XYZ file of C-alpha atoms in Angstrom:
654
model
C -2.082 15.603 -29.295
C -1.626 13.456 -26.187
C -0.723 10.442 -28.322
C 1.633 12.463 -30.533
C 3.486 13.817 -27.475
C 4.099 10.321 -26.143
C 5.214 9.097 -29.561
C 7.777 11.909 -29.701
C 9.095 11.157 -26.206
C 9.250 7.445 -27.054
C 11.201 7.794 -30.280
C 13.560 10.550 -29.160
C 14.295 9.792 -25.518
C 12.933 6.571 -24.121
C 13.389 3.892 -26.718
C 17.183 4.005 -26.769
C 17.923 5.031 -23.199
C 15.347 3.442 -20.857
C 17.274 0.268 -20.180
C 20.601 2.083 -19.981
C 19.104 4.496 -17.461
C 17.761 1.636 -15.369
C 21.133 -0.113 -15.425
C 22.926 3.093 -14.489
C 20.530 3.818 -11.612
C 21.092 0.345 -10.178
C 24.875 0.755 -10.385
C 24.760 4.256 -8.870
C 22.481 3.151 -6.016
C 24.767 0.201 -5.264
C 27.860 2.420 -5.283
C 26.065 4.912 -3.049
C 25.266 2.231 -0.468
C 28.870 0.994 -0.513
C 30.164 4.559 -0.143
C 27.915 5.364 2.831
C 28.781 2.118 4.648
C 32.490 2.697 4.019
C 32.523 6.408 4.862
C 30.702 5.950 8.147
C 32.561 2.694 8.915
C 29.348 0.686 9.246
C 30.384 -2.591 7.607
C 31.100 -4.314 10.930
C 27.876 -2.954 12.412
C 25.908 -4.163 9.401
C 27.373 -7.666 9.673
C 27.069 -7.963 13.451
C 23.664 -6.368 13.977
C 21.730 -7.321 10.844
C 23.318 -9.778 8.412
C 24.010 -12.320 11.159
C 21.015 -11.661 13.409
C 18.587 -14.374 14.481
C 16.390 -11.916 16.421
C 12.860 -12.340 15.076
C 12.165 -8.614 15.416
C 15.148 -7.552 13.297
C 14.349 -10.253 10.758
C 10.793 -8.909 10.584
C 12.099 -5.387 9.985
C 14.335 -6.627 7.154
C 11.366 -8.436 5.582
C 9.292 -5.252 5.668
C 12.059 -3.017 4.302
C 12.616 -5.483 1.443
C 8.853 -5.592 0.817
C 8.683 -1.789 0.599
C 11.558 -1.860 -1.915
C 9.673 -4.460 -3.970
C 6.506 -2.327 -3.707
C 8.504 0.478 -5.320
C 9.860 -1.779 -8.080
C 6.461 -3.363 -8.758
C 4.814 0.060 -8.614
C 7.179 1.443 -11.263
C 6.288 -1.546 -13.450
C 2.600 -0.765 -12.924
C 2.997 2.884 -13.899
C 4.902 1.896 -17.031
C 2.025 -0.405 -18.017
C -0.548 2.264 -17.230
C 1.405 4.802 -19.326
C 1.399 2.355 -22.231
C -2.397 1.939 -21.920
C -3.194 5.617 -21.291
C -4.253 6.198 -24.907
C -4.966 4.132 -28.010
C -2.146 2.958 -30.287
C 0.590 3.825 -27.795
C 4.161 2.624 -28.287
C 5.741 3.746 -25.018
C 6.709 0.071 -24.533
C 7.249 -2.573 -27.173
C 5.092 -5.690 -27.036
C 8.019 -7.756 -25.738
C 8.960 -5.217 -23.066
C 5.330 -4.899 -21.979
C 5.073 -8.672 -21.534
C 8.184 -8.634 -19.356
C 6.909 -5.749 -17.236
C 3.489 -7.417 -16.979
C 5.091 -10.664 -15.753
C 7.532 -9.152 -13.283
C 4.886 -6.820 -11.835
C 2.533 -9.626 -10.867
C 5.270 -11.920 -9.592
C 6.984 -9.228 -7.544
C 3.810 -7.875 -5.981
C 2.432 -11.224 -4.863
C 5.513 -13.250 -3.961
C 8.163 -10.629 -3.250
C 6.048 -7.816 -1.763
C 2.841 -9.152 -0.198
C 4.379 -12.364 1.169
C 7.432 -10.765 2.848
C 5.331 -7.899 4.214
C 2.972 -10.378 5.853
C 5.835 -12.573 7.105
C 7.585 -9.470 8.441
C 4.556 -8.537 10.536
C 4.323 -12.149 11.714
C 7.946 -12.061 12.851
C 7.631 -8.804 14.736
C 4.294 -9.372 16.424
C 3.455 -13.044 17.018
C 6.097 -13.953 19.653
C 5.258 -10.754 21.540
C 1.510 -11.399 21.411
C 1.816 -14.935 22.804
C 4.302 -14.005 25.533
C 7.263 -15.861 23.983
C 10.911 -14.816 24.036
C 11.611 -16.022 20.494
C 10.332 -18.177 17.677
C 10.712 -21.948 17.896
C 13.587 -22.148 15.386
C 15.492 -18.821 15.274
C 18.279 -20.120 13.019
C 15.759 -21.488 10.519
C 13.934 -18.162 10.668
C 17.085 -16.303 9.608
C 17.675 -18.801 6.813
C 14.090 -18.295 5.572
C 14.696 -14.568 5.260
C 17.968 -14.911 3.366
C 16.431 -17.439 0.972
C 13.700 -14.909 0.216
C 16.206 -12.056 -0.091
C 18.538 -13.804 -2.522
C 15.593 -15.213 -4.491
C 14.312 -11.641 -4.894
C 17.799 -10.534 -5.948
C 18.012 -13.375 -8.481
C 14.622 -12.478 -9.923
C 15.414 -8.766 -10.162
C 18.741 -9.115 -11.950
C 16.823 -10.655 -14.856
C 15.893 -7.081 -15.765
C 19.512 -6.230 -16.559
C 21.135 -9.591 -17.305
C 19.676 -12.052 -19.782
C 16.092 -10.797 -20.000
C 13.055 -10.931 -17.717
C 10.397 -13.651 -17.890
C 7.505 -12.776 -20.189
C 4.962 -15.620 -19.896
C 2.775 -13.896 -17.294
C 2.981 -14.251 -13.518
C 1.102 -17.570 -13.759
C 3.513 -18.852 -16.477
C 1.042 -21.185 -18.170
C 2.402 -24.155 -20.097
C 3.134 -24.555 -22.962
C 3.804 -20.798 -23.305
C 6.384 -20.984 -20.493
C 8.096 -24.025 -22.018
C 11.464 -23.942 -23.746
C 9.904 -23.846 -27.240
C 7.873 -20.639 -26.753
C 9.866 -18.869 -23.986
C 13.396 -18.926 -25.340
C 16.242 -17.648 -23.185
C 16.877 -17.503 -19.443
C 13.923 -15.279 -18.477
C 11.555 -18.074 -17.489
C 14.394 -19.888 -15.704
C 14.821 -16.825 -13.488
C 11.128 -17.065 -12.590
C 11.221 -20.796 -11.804
C 14.444 -20.728 -9.762
C 13.590 -17.573 -7.793
C 10.140 -18.898 -6.861
C 11.558 -22.285 -5.903
C 14.162 -20.738 -3.586
C 11.787 -18.317 -1.872
C 9.190 -21.127 -1.633
C 11.603 -23.257 0.400
C 11.998 -20.371 2.832
C 8.246 -19.851 3.011
C 7.579 -23.508 3.861
C 10.195 -23.268 6.623
C 8.468 -20.118 7.914
C 5.108 -21.909 7.994
C 6.520 -24.787 10.031
C 8.405 -22.399 12.326
C 5.406 -20.263 13.235
C 3.036 -23.207 13.550
C 5.347 -24.738 16.171
C 5.925 -21.340 17.807
C 2.213 -20.694 18.318
C 1.350 -24.220 19.408
C 4.294 -24.725 21.774
C 5.598 -21.383 23.066
C 2.512 -19.588 24.364
C 2.724 -17.990 27.803
C 1.099 -19.812 30.754
C -2.666 -19.429 30.633
C -2.801 -18.378 26.970
C -5.116 -21.001 25.555
C -5.933 -21.014 21.870
C -9.168 -19.121 22.526
C -7.305 -16.419 24.424
C -4.906 -15.627 21.595
C -5.162 -12.245 19.842
C -6.898 -12.401 16.480
C -3.746 -11.550 14.535
C -2.014 -14.597 16.027
C -5.047 -16.727 15.164
C -4.878 -15.501 11.564
C -1.178 -16.413 11.433
C -1.864 -19.876 12.870
C -4.390 -20.600 10.121
C -2.056 -19.086 7.509
C 0.784 -21.415 8.519
C -1.446 -24.426 7.864
C -2.282 -23.055 4.415
C 1.427 -22.520 3.697
C 2.355 -26.055 4.710
C -0.312 -27.610 2.463
C -0.147 -25.204 -0.512
C 3.497 -24.273 -1.086
C 4.820 -27.831 -1.603
C 2.391 -28.110 -4.530
C 3.893 -24.990 -6.097
C 7.413 -26.334 -5.477
C 6.580 -29.566 -7.312
C 5.044 -27.676 -10.252
C 8.030 -25.318 -10.526
C 10.548 -28.167 -10.493
C 8.558 -30.109 -13.121
C 8.462 -27.103 -15.460
C 12.157 -26.432 -14.837
C 12.927 -30.059 -15.755
C 10.849 -29.587 -18.906
C 12.929 -26.560 -19.861
C 16.398 -27.788 -18.888
C 16.210 -31.554 -19.396
C 13.303 -32.071 -21.871
C 11.224 -33.991 -19.329
C 7.950 -33.154 -21.195
C 5.624 -33.121 -18.175
C 3.577 -30.414 -19.916
C 4.294 -31.133 -23.616
C 1.244 -32.513 -25.464
C 3.219 -33.981 -28.357
C 5.304 -36.037 -25.912
C 2.381 -37.214 -23.786
C 2.424 -34.345 -21.298
C -0.552 -32.347 -19.992
C -0.428 -28.513 -20.038
C -3.612 -28.449 -17.939
C -1.714 -30.236 -15.169
C 0.361 -27.069 -14.700
C -2.804 -24.978 -14.551
C -4.322 -27.246 -11.895
C -1.142 -27.412 -9.814
C -0.537 -23.674 -10.058
C -4.039 -22.667 -9.002
C -4.279 -25.367 -6.334
C -1.510 -23.296 -4.753
C -2.585 -19.963 -6.237
C -5.996 -19.603 -4.688
C -4.954 -20.561 -1.129
C -2.053 -18.130 -1.703
C -4.613 -15.321 -1.935
C -5.776 -16.260 1.562
C -2.203 -16.798 2.795
C -1.671 -13.071 2.291
C -5.200 -11.844 3.086
C -5.834 -13.728 6.350
C -3.022 -11.955 8.237
C -4.429 -8.678 6.859
C -7.770 -9.705 8.404
C -5.880 -10.222 11.663
C -4.334 -6.752 11.420
C -7.782 -5.315 10.799
C -9.152 -6.998 13.909
C -6.348 -5.600 16.081
C -6.502 -2.062 14.701
C -10.302 -1.739 14.706
C -10.575 -3.079 18.250
C -7.774 -0.880 19.603
C -8.962 2.364 18.052
C -12.624 1.686 18.808
C -11.539 1.139 22.420
C -13.742 -1.925 22.493
C -13.307 -5.650 22.709
C -13.483 -7.343 19.298
C -17.085 -8.312 18.573
C -17.819 -12.006 17.964
C -14.364 -13.450 18.744
C -15.480 -17.098 18.470
C -17.282 -16.439 15.183
C -14.124 -14.786 13.855
C -12.068 -17.864 14.721
C -14.581 -20.197 13.060
C -14.673 -18.001 9.962
C -10.857 -18.063 9.696
C -10.795 -21.853 9.838
C -13.714 -22.085 7.375
C -12.003 -19.794 4.875
C -8.835 -21.887 5.074
C -10.720 -25.120 4.449
C -12.889 -23.858 1.587
C -9.955 -22.080 -0.089
C -8.652 -25.488 -1.211
C -11.970 -26.235 -2.932
C -12.153 -23.236 -5.265
C -9.111 -23.362 -7.546
C -11.011 -24.396 -10.701
C -12.842 -21.055 -10.872
C -9.567 -19.676 -12.290
C -10.174 -21.629 -15.482
C -13.961 -21.879 -15.925
C -13.430 -20.800 -19.539
C -11.284 -23.864 -20.321
C -14.254 -26.192 -20.663
C -14.116 -28.356 -17.535
C -17.797 -29.250 -17.921
C -21.084 -28.240 -16.313
C -20.821 -30.498 -13.237
C -17.297 -29.377 -12.359
C -18.098 -25.716 -12.983
C -21.250 -25.932 -10.874
C -19.400 -27.434 -7.903
C -16.660 -24.820 -7.973
C -19.178 -22.024 -8.507
C -20.931 -23.065 -5.308
C -17.712 -23.486 -3.334
C -16.499 -20.068 -4.483
C -19.760 -18.423 -3.465
C -19.655 -20.313 -0.153
C -16.352 -18.713 0.847
C -18.091 -15.330 0.809
C -20.092 -16.363 3.902
C -17.242 -16.573 6.459
C -15.622 -13.539 4.816
C -18.863 -11.610 5.282
C -18.957 -12.668 8.928
C -15.645 -10.907 9.480
C -16.836 -7.687 7.821
C -19.950 -7.575 9.998
C -17.906 -8.291 13.108
C -15.629 -5.331 12.351
C -18.678 -3.122 11.797
C -20.223 -4.235 15.094
C -16.902 -3.585 16.823
C -17.009 -0.026 15.483
C -20.653 0.376 16.529
C -20.885 2.660 19.580
C -17.136 2.559 19.969
C -15.073 5.560 20.987
C -13.453 5.710 17.553
C -10.023 7.321 17.288
C -9.038 8.378 13.774
C -5.348 8.125 12.981
C -3.392 6.845 9.991
C -3.551 3.181 10.977
C -7.296 3.444 11.556
C -7.809 5.227 8.225
C -6.169 2.316 6.391
C -8.359 -0.097 8.349
C -11.568 1.829 7.663
C -10.663 2.061 3.964
C -10.125 -1.695 3.943
C -13.764 -2.499 4.788
C -15.649 -0.962 1.803
C -12.799 -1.639 -0.622
C -12.556 -5.323 0.195
C -16.350 -5.562 0.228
C -16.365 -4.417 -3.417
C -13.806 -7.130 -4.150
C -16.051 -9.689 -2.453
C -19.200 -8.661 -4.303
C -17.475 -8.753 -7.696
C -15.880 -12.065 -6.685
C -19.357 -13.550 -6.293
C -20.180 -12.233 -9.771
C -17.091 -13.992 -11.147
C -18.061 -17.171 -9.299
C -21.052 -17.652 -11.575
C -19.524 -19.833 -14.302
C -21.798 -18.693 -17.186
C -21.166 -15.003 -16.418
C -17.465 -15.697 -15.950
C -17.230 -16.594 -19.635
C -17.808 -12.877 -20.273
C -15.868 -11.431 -17.338
C -12.855 -13.731 -17.191
C -10.746 -12.478 -20.074
C -11.574 -8.823 -19.455
C -10.261 -5.903 -17.407
C -13.184 -6.555 -15.033
C -11.247 -9.465 -13.532
C -8.079 -7.341 -13.287
C -10.006 -4.787 -11.245
C -11.486 -7.446 -8.948
C -8.052 -8.959 -8.350
C -6.530 -5.597 -7.430
C -9.437 -4.647 -5.174
C -8.716 -7.848 -3.243
C -4.909 -7.706 -3.273
C -4.391 -3.948 -2.863
C -7.630 -3.007 -1.108
C -7.213 -6.040 1.126
C -3.572 -7.030 1.533
C -1.767 -3.717 0.932
C -4.263 -1.640 2.936
C -4.056 -4.191 5.750
C -0.252 -4.291 5.679
C 0.005 -0.491 5.748
C -2.429 -0.362 8.661
C -0.157 -2.834 10.445
C 2.950 -0.849 9.500
C 1.646 2.354 11.098
C 0.160 0.464 14.055
C 3.267 -1.537 15.005
C 5.910 0.955 13.823
C 6.576 2.249 17.378
C 7.053 -1.324 18.564
C 9.662 -1.845 15.839
C 11.601 1.411 16.138
C 10.594 3.128 19.371
C 8.850 6.141 17.819
C 5.572 6.802 16.055
C 5.215 8.058 12.493
C 4.101 11.604 11.746
C 0.305 11.678 11.536
C 0.033 14.669 9.211
C 2.271 13.155 6.533
C 0.752 9.717 7.100
C -2.743 11.027 6.389
C -1.559 12.854 3.276
C -0.032 9.625 2.005
C -3.233 7.749 2.816
C -5.572 10.080 0.932
C -3.393 10.245 -2.178
C -3.029 6.478 -2.284
C -6.655 5.678 -1.381
C -8.251 8.099 -3.837
C -5.709 7.220 -6.531
C -6.459 3.529 -6.056
C -10.197 3.931 -6.689
C -9.611 6.342 -9.580
C -7.276 3.764 -11.114
C -9.182 0.539 -10.596
C -12.904 1.300 -10.432
C -13.038 2.403 -14.104
C -11.522 -0.990 -14.973
C -14.799 -2.622 -13.977
C -16.586 -0.391 -16.480
C -14.105 -0.732 -19.323
C -14.021 -4.492 -18.702
C -17.794 -4.666 -19.124
C -17.346 -2.616 -22.304
C -15.256 -5.484 -23.659
C -11.644 -4.461 -23.078
C -9.547 -7.636 -22.764
C -6.806 -8.071 -20.217
C -3.231 -8.993 -21.228
C -3.143 -6.571 -24.156
C -0.446 -3.947 -24.568
C -2.261 -1.599 -26.955
C -5.711 -1.077 -28.469
C -7.195 0.787 -31.444
C -9.031 4.089 -31.236
C -12.780 4.283 -31.657
C -13.773 1.642 -29.082
C -14.527 4.145 -26.295
C -11.841 2.774 -23.984
C -9.402 5.690 -24.228
C -10.929 8.174 -21.729
C -11.366 5.563 -19.000
C -7.835 4.270 -19.513
C -6.481 7.797 -19.206
C -8.390 8.208 -15.922
C -6.938 4.909 -14.694
C -3.420 6.098 -15.513
C -3.959 9.343 -13.600
C -5.086 7.259 -10.617
C -1.984 5.080 -10.863
C 0.249 8.143 -10.734
C -1.710 9.451 -7.732
C -0.966 6.157 -5.965
C 2.689 6.745 -6.798
C 2.481 10.152 -5.116
C 0.943 8.446 -2.078
C 3.849 6.008 -1.915
C 6.368 8.850 -2.146
C 4.574 10.718 0.659
C 4.723 7.579 2.815
C 8.493 7.384 2.256
C 8.748 11.098 3.117
C 6.763 10.398 6.296
C 9.167 7.612 7.298
C 12.229 9.759 6.519
C 10.986 12.873 8.361
C 9.766 10.839 11.336
C 13.161 9.161 11.576
C 14.914 12.553 11.542
C 12.586 13.821 14.297
C 12.293 10.569 16.211
C 13.113 12.189 19.562
C 9.929 14.292 19.372
C 7.917 11.211 18.352
C 9.548 8.819 20.815
C 7.343 6.215 22.470
C 8.412 6.290 26.123
C 5.554 4.140 27.451
C 5.704 1.089 25.173
C 1.928 1.516 24.821
C 1.236 4.575 22.631
C -2.199 3.384 21.452
C -3.595 2.111 24.783
C -3.323 -1.378 23.312
C -5.001 -4.572 24.364
C -2.521 -7.402 23.711
C 0.825 -8.348 25.230
C 3.115 -6.710 22.659
C 2.194 -3.374 24.234
C 3.315 -4.542 27.683
C 7.023 -4.435 26.732
C 9.218 -1.391 25.912
C 9.411 0.082 22.430
C 11.440 -1.264 20.742
C 11.248 -4.593 22.553
C 14.518 -5.895 24.066
C 16.281 -8.917 22.598
C 14.635 -11.252 25.109
C 11.134 -9.665 24.783
C 9.984 -10.421 28.353
C 12.182 -10.225 31.453
C 9.455 -12.176 33.234
C 7.024 -14.348 31.297
C 3.461 -13.060 31.858
C 0.614 -15.242 33.093
C -2.531 -14.834 30.987
C -5.987 -15.048 32.536
C -8.210 -14.019 29.645
C -8.495 -12.454 26.202
C -7.055 -8.969 25.747
C -4.503 -9.914 28.386
C -2.693 -6.574 28.675
C -5.966 -4.617 28.696
C -7.168 -6.718 31.615
C -3.898 -6.093 33.451
C -4.181 -2.332 32.934
C -7.782 -2.272 34.155
C -6.901 -4.278 37.248
C -9.015 -7.259 36.229
C -5.956 -9.521 36.457
C -2.613 -9.163 38.189
C 0.211 -7.510 36.279
C 3.569 -9.252 35.982
C 5.107 -9.327 39.454
C 8.090 -6.950 39.209
C 9.438 -8.230 42.520
C 9.821 -11.741 41.116
C 13.457 -12.820 41.035
C 15.119 -12.270 37.672
C 16.911 -15.234 36.132
C 19.418 -15.504 33.259
C 17.631 -15.797 29.917
C 18.655 -18.408 27.367
C 18.929 -16.981 23.827
C 20.387 -18.213 20.484
C 23.707 -16.952 19.127
C 23.878 -14.872 15.982
C 25.236 -16.699 12.938
C 26.485 -15.690 9.516
C 25.751 -19.115 8.062
C 22.107 -18.422 7.084
C 23.339 -15.453 5.040
C 26.022 -17.587 3.388
C 23.505 -20.360 2.670
C 21.397 -17.718 0.918
C 24.438 -16.744 -1.156
C 24.992 -20.414 -2.055
C 21.353 -20.773 -3.160
C 21.811 -17.658 -5.303
C 24.923 -19.144 -6.937
C 23.168 -22.481 -7.572
C 20.095 -20.707 -8.943
C 22.181 -18.515 -11.231
C 23.977 -21.603 -12.524
C 20.713 -23.323 -13.401
C 19.290 -20.150 -14.987
C 22.106 -20.072 -17.549
C 22.561 -23.859 -17.635
C 26.070 -23.544 -16.221
C 25.858 -26.791 -14.310
C 29.338 -26.708 -12.806
C 28.451 -23.425 -11.104
C 25.094 -24.868 -10.017
C 26.778 -27.952 -8.525
C 29.276 -25.759 -6.656
C 26.371 -23.835 -5.130
C 24.525 -27.024 -4.137
C 27.666 -28.554 -2.606
C 28.241 -25.357 -0.623
C 24.695 -25.603 0.740
C 25.200 -29.239 1.780
C 28.577 -28.412 3.352
C 27.148 -25.586 5.466
C 24.137 -27.664 6.532
C 26.504 -30.455 7.594
C 28.658 -27.896 9.401
C 25.608 -26.711 11.316
C 24.838 -30.301 12.338
C 28.142 -30.473 14.246
C 27.930 -27.003 15.771
C 27.421 -27.150 19.531
C 28.058 -23.569 20.640
C 24.692 -22.290 19.424
C 23.347 -20.247 22.339
C 24.181 -18.019 25.291
C 22.636 -16.621 28.463
C 21.793 -12.979 29.062
C 22.912 -12.257 32.619
C 20.715 -10.830 35.358
C 22.757 -7.605 35.566
C 22.271 -6.937 31.848
C 18.535 -7.665 32.115
C 18.217 -5.379 35.131
C 20.071 -2.583 33.322
C 17.878 -2.939 30.209
C 14.682 -2.956 32.247
C 15.810 0.018 34.347
C 16.643 1.996 31.194
C 13.096 1.320 29.977
C 11.713 2.494 33.347
C 10.428 -0.923 34.334
C 12.413 -1.419 37.551
C-alpha cells in the first residue's frame, strides 16, 4: 500500500510538476526579496552595510547565513533521496534525477555548507580571541566571501539551467569526462569548485598571517584559545591541500573542454591520477572542517563546565598530529582498487594511527566535564551530543581502516553511515554548538533556549534514527550509490525507518529557523547587555555584543591562558580604562570584491557553456579590477576619538 501510494503521487503530481515547482519557487523567492528591499527602501543600506563591507564580523555572518541556506538546499536533496529509498521498487525520482540529487547533495554539504560555516565562525571569532582589530587582509577577506557566494550561485543554477552534475560528488574519471557526462552539468561542478577553492586558499593565507602576526601583546602561541589553535592548524591544511584540488579540477576541465586527455586511458591518460589527486585533497578536507569543530567543542565544554580545559598542551599536540597524519591516509578511500598488499598495509596503519590523537581530544573533553559545574543549555547539548556521536564515527572508521574488511564495507551503506556520523555528528553538531554559543556576540541577543532545545532533540534523535540503521543494512549487503532496490532482501523496513529519521531532522531544522525568527522578533527581551552572557573565558567576551567595528578600543595585554577569565577573577589586570584613547586605523569598505565575484561568475558561466567570448570578458574584467586595486591609494580611514568614546559609552564601558 505504501509503495502504491507513492507510485500514484509520482505519476499524477510529481513527475510533471516537480521541476516547474522548483523553478517557480526560486522566481517567487527572488521577486519577494526584491519587493521587500524596494518597499522598505533598503537597497542603499544593503550595498553600504553588507555588499561592500570588509568588516570580518559581517563577512562571517554572511558566510553563516549562506551556509544555513545551503544546509536547507542540501537537506531537501537528502529527503528526496530518502523518499526514493523508503521502500523497494520506488520511482519517486528517475535514475538520472537521483544521480543529480546525489551529486549536488554531497557537493553542497561539504563545500558550500560545512566549509562556509566553519569559515564564518573563523571570521567572527578569531580576531576577537587574539585581541586583534581586524584580519591581516580585510579586502582579500571580502573577496574570498564573494568568490564563494558566486561559486555557490553558479553551482545552484545548474538545477534550473542546463542540468546538474551527475557523476557523484567525487566526480571520478572517466565517468566525469566529456564522453560519459554529456552536457554542462559537470562543467558547473568543476568551475564552481575552482572559483570557491581560490577564495578558500586566500582565506587560509589570510588567517594564517592574522594569527601569527596580529596577536595581542603577551598572547604567545601557547596562550591562544583552543578554537584559534584549531583554526591555525586548519589554515596550514588549506594551504597544502586546496591547490591540489585546484590542479585536478583544471586538468579535468581541460579534458572536457579542450580534449587534453589527462585522464583518458585510450590517449595515454590515467583515471587513477584523478582519484589520487582528489583524495589527497579530500581526506585533509575532512579535517579542514572537523578541526574547527573540535575547537568549538573545547570552548563550549570548558565554558559550560566552568573549568579550565583539561590537557591544553596535549590538545595542541593532537591537533598538529592529526594535521600531519591526515596527509598520509588518502589511499584508504580506494583500498578496493587493488593498490597491493604493501600499500594497503601502510595506509591501514596510518589511518588507524590518526585515531590516537583524536581519542586524546575526546578524553580531554571528558576530563574537562569531570567534576565540573555543568550548565546545560542548547550550545552545551550540541557539544555533549558531539562526543558519543563522533566516537561512533571514529570506531567505525577504525573498522574501515582494516583493508581486508574494507573490501566488504566500502561499497555498502555502512560507509555512508560512517561518513555522515563524522560529517554531521562532528562538523554540523560542532557548527551548531558554535552558532548558539557565539550568536549573542554576532547579533547582541541570545537565542530562545526552549525552542533551541526542541530543535536539538528533533535533529539529534532524527539523526540517529536515520543513520544508525544504515550500519545494519550496510552489513546486510545493501550497496551505496543505488537509487532503487528489489523487494525480498529485507532492506525495506530499515530504509523506511531511515527516511522517518531524515524527516525528523528536517523538523529539527525548521524548529531552529523558528527559534532564530522568534528570537529576532523578541530580541529586546533576550538582549545581551554585558557582552559576557555565558561567563566566558576568552577575549571575545571582553567586548560588547555585538562587537564594534574596531573590536577593541584599547588592545588588551595577555598574561596567561583564559585571558578574560583571569581578568575577571583579578589574577591579572583588566584593560586600563583610563588609558588615553587614540584614533583607530581601519580599512575602507569597497564594492570591488563584490564586482570581482560577479566577474568570476560571468567567466565561469562562459566556460560552463563553452561561450568563450563571454568567458574572456569575465576574465578581462577580473584583471582590470585587480589592476585598478593596485593603483588605489585611498584604502583606509581613522575612527576618531570622539566616535570611539561615544561607542564605548553607549556600551557602558566608559
